[in-house]
CSV table of C-alpha atoms and ligand atoms in Angstrom, one decimal:
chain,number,residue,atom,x,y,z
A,65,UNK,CA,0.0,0.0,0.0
A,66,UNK,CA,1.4,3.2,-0.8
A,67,UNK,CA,0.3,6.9,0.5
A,68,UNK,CA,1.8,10.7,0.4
A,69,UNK,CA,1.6,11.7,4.0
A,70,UNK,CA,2.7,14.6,5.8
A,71,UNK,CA,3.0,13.8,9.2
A,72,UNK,CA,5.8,10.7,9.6
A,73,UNK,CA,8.5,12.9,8.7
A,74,UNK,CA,8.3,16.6,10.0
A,75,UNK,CA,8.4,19.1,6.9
A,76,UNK,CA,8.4,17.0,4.2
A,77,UNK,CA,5.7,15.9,1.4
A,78,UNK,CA,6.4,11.9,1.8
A,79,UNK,CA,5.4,9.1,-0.3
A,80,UNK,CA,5.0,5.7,2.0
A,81,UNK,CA,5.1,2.4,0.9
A,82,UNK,CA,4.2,-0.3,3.2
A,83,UNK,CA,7.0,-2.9,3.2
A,84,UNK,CA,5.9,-6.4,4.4
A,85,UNK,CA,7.5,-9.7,5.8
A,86,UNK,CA,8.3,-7.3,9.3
A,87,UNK,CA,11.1,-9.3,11.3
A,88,UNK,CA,9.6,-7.1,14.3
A,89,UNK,CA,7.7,-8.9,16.9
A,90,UNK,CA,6.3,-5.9,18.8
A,91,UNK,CA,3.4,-7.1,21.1
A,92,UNK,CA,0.6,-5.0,20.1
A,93,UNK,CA,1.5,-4.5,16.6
A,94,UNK,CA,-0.5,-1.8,15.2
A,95,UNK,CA,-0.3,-3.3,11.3
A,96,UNK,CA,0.0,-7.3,12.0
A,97,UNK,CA,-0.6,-7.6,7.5
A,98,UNK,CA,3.0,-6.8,7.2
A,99,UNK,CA,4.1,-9.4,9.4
A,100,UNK,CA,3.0,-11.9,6.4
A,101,UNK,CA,4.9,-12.2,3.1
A,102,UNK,CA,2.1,-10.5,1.2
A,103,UNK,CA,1.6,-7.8,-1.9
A,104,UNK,CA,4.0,-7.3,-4.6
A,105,UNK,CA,7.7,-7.1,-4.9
A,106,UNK,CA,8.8,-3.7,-5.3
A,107,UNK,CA,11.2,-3.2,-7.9
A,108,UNK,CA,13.3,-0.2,-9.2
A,109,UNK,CA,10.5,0.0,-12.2
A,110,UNK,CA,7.6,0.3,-9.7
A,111,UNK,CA,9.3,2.7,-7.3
A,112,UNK,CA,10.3,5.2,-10.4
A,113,UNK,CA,6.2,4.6,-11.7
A,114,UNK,CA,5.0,5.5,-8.0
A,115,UNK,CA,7.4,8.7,-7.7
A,116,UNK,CA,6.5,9.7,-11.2
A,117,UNK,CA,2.9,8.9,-10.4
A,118,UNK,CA,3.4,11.5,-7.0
A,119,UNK,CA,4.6,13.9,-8.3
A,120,UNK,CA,5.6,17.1,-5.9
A,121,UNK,CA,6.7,14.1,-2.6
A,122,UNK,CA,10.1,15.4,-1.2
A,123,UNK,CA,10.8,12.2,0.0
A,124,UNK,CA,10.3,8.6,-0.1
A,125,UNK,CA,9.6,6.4,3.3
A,126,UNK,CA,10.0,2.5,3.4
A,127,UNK,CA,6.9,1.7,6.1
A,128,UNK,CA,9.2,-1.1,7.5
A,129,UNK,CA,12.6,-2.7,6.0
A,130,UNK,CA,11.2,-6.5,5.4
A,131,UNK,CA,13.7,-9.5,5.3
A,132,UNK,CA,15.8,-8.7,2.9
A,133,UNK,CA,18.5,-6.0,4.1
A,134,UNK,CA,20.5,-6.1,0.4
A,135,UNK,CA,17.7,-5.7,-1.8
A,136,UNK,CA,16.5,-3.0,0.2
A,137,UNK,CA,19.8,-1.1,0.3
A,138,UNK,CA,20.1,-1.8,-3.6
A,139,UNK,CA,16.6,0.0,-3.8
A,140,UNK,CA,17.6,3.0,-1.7
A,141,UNK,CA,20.6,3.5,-3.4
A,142,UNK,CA,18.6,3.3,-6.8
A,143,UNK,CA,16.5,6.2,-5.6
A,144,UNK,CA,19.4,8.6,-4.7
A,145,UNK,CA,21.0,8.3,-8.2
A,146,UNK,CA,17.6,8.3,-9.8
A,147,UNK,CA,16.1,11.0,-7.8
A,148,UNK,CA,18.5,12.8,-6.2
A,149,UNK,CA,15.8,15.2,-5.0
A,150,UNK,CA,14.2,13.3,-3.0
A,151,UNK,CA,15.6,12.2,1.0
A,152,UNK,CA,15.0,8.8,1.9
A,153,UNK,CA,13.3,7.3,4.8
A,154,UNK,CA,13.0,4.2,6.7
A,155,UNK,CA,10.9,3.0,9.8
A,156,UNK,CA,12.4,0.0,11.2
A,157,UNK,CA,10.8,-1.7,14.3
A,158,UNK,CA,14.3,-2.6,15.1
A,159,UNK,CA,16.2,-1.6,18.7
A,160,UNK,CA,19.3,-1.0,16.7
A,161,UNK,CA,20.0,-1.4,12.9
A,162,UNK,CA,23.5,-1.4,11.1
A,163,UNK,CA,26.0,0.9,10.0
A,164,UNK,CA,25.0,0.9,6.3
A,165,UNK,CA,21.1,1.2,7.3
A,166,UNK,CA,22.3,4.9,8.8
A,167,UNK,CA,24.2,5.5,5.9
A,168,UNK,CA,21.8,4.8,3.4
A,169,UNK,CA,19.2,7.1,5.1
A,170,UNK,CA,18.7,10.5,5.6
A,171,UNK,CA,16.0,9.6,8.3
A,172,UNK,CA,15.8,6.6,9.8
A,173,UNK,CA,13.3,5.5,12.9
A,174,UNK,CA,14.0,3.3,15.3
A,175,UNK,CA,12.1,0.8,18.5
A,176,UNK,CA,9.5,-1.4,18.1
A,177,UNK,CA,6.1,-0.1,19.0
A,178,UNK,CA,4.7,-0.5,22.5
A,179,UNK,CA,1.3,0.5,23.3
A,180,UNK,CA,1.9,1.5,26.7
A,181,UNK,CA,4.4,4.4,25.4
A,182,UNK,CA,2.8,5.2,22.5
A,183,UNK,CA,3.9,6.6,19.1
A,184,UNK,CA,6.2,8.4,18.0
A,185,UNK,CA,3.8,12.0,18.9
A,186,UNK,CA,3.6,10.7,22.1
A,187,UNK,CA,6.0,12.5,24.7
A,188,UNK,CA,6.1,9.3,26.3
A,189,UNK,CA,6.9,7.1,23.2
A,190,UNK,CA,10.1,4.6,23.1
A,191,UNK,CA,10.6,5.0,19.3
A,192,UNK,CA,13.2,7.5,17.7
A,193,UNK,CA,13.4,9.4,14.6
A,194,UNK,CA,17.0,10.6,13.7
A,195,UNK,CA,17.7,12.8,10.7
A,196,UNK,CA,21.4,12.2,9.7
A,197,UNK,CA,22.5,10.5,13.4
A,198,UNK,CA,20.6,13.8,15.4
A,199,UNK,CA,17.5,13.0,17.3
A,200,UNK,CA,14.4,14.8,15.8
A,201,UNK,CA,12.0,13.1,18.0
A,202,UNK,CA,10.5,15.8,19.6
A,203,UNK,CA,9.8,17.6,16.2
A,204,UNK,CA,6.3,15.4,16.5
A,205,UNK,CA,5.5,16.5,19.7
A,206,UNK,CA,4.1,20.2,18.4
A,207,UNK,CA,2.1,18.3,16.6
A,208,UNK,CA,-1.6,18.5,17.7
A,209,UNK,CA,-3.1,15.2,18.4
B,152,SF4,S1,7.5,-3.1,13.4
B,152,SF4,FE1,6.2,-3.9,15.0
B,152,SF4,S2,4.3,-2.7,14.8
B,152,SF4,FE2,5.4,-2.5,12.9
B,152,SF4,S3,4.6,-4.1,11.6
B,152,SF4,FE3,6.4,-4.9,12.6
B,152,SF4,S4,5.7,-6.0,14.4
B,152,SF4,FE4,4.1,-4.7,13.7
């Protein structure tokens, strides 16, 4: 499923795309679909058809990293030299993720999601969002609710 949102990363026009197969286990998973391996893959064809398709997004967010780390850092890298305008975006449910991950993205958001601390506009919330290694987390908490 893909969307252009506004509020998952602060000041940008985004396009999401649901990644499935989640390796994340979070107990109260708000999106349990993309623990299965369902939908299609995406390739270099289709993400160049859904940016051209959005025209205006300022940046292009992976709802999730799946199972397969290579093929996901062979995408991103596809995107900067295809559209170098666009910043790049990932939401993993991971505690930690590797060096490359940060490298590859200009934001990247980490922690599994726990009900009890909320989301990401929650003060309270477990998850980060770093641009470029600096934590932007509290850039959603302006945000009315
Ligand atoms: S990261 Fe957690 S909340 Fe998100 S889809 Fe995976 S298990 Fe569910």
């Amino acid at each position: 499923m893909t969307s252009v949102v506004l509020e998952e990363i602060p000041d940008r026009v985004t396009l999401a795309v649901d990644i499935s197969n989640c390796q994340g286990s979070c107990v109260g998973c708000h999106s349990p679909f993309l623990r299965k391996d369902i939908g299609e893959e995406l390739t270099e064809e289709t993400v160049d058809a859904l940016i051209r398709d959005n025209f205006g997004v300022n940046c292009f967010l992976f709802l999730g990293e799946g199972r397969d780390k290579e093929a996901l850092l062979s995408l991103s890298a596809h995107i900067r030299a295809a559209h170098p305008a666009l910043e790049l975006a990932l939401y993993s449910g991971r505690e930690e993720v590797e060096k490359e991950i940060w490298e590859a993205f200009d934001y990247v958001k980490v922690g599994p999601y726990r009900p009890e601390c909320g989301p990401l506009n929650s003060r309270s919330t477990n998850q980060r969002l770093y641009y470029h290694g600096k934590d932007i987390t509290s850039r959603f908490w302006r945000l009315p609710k």
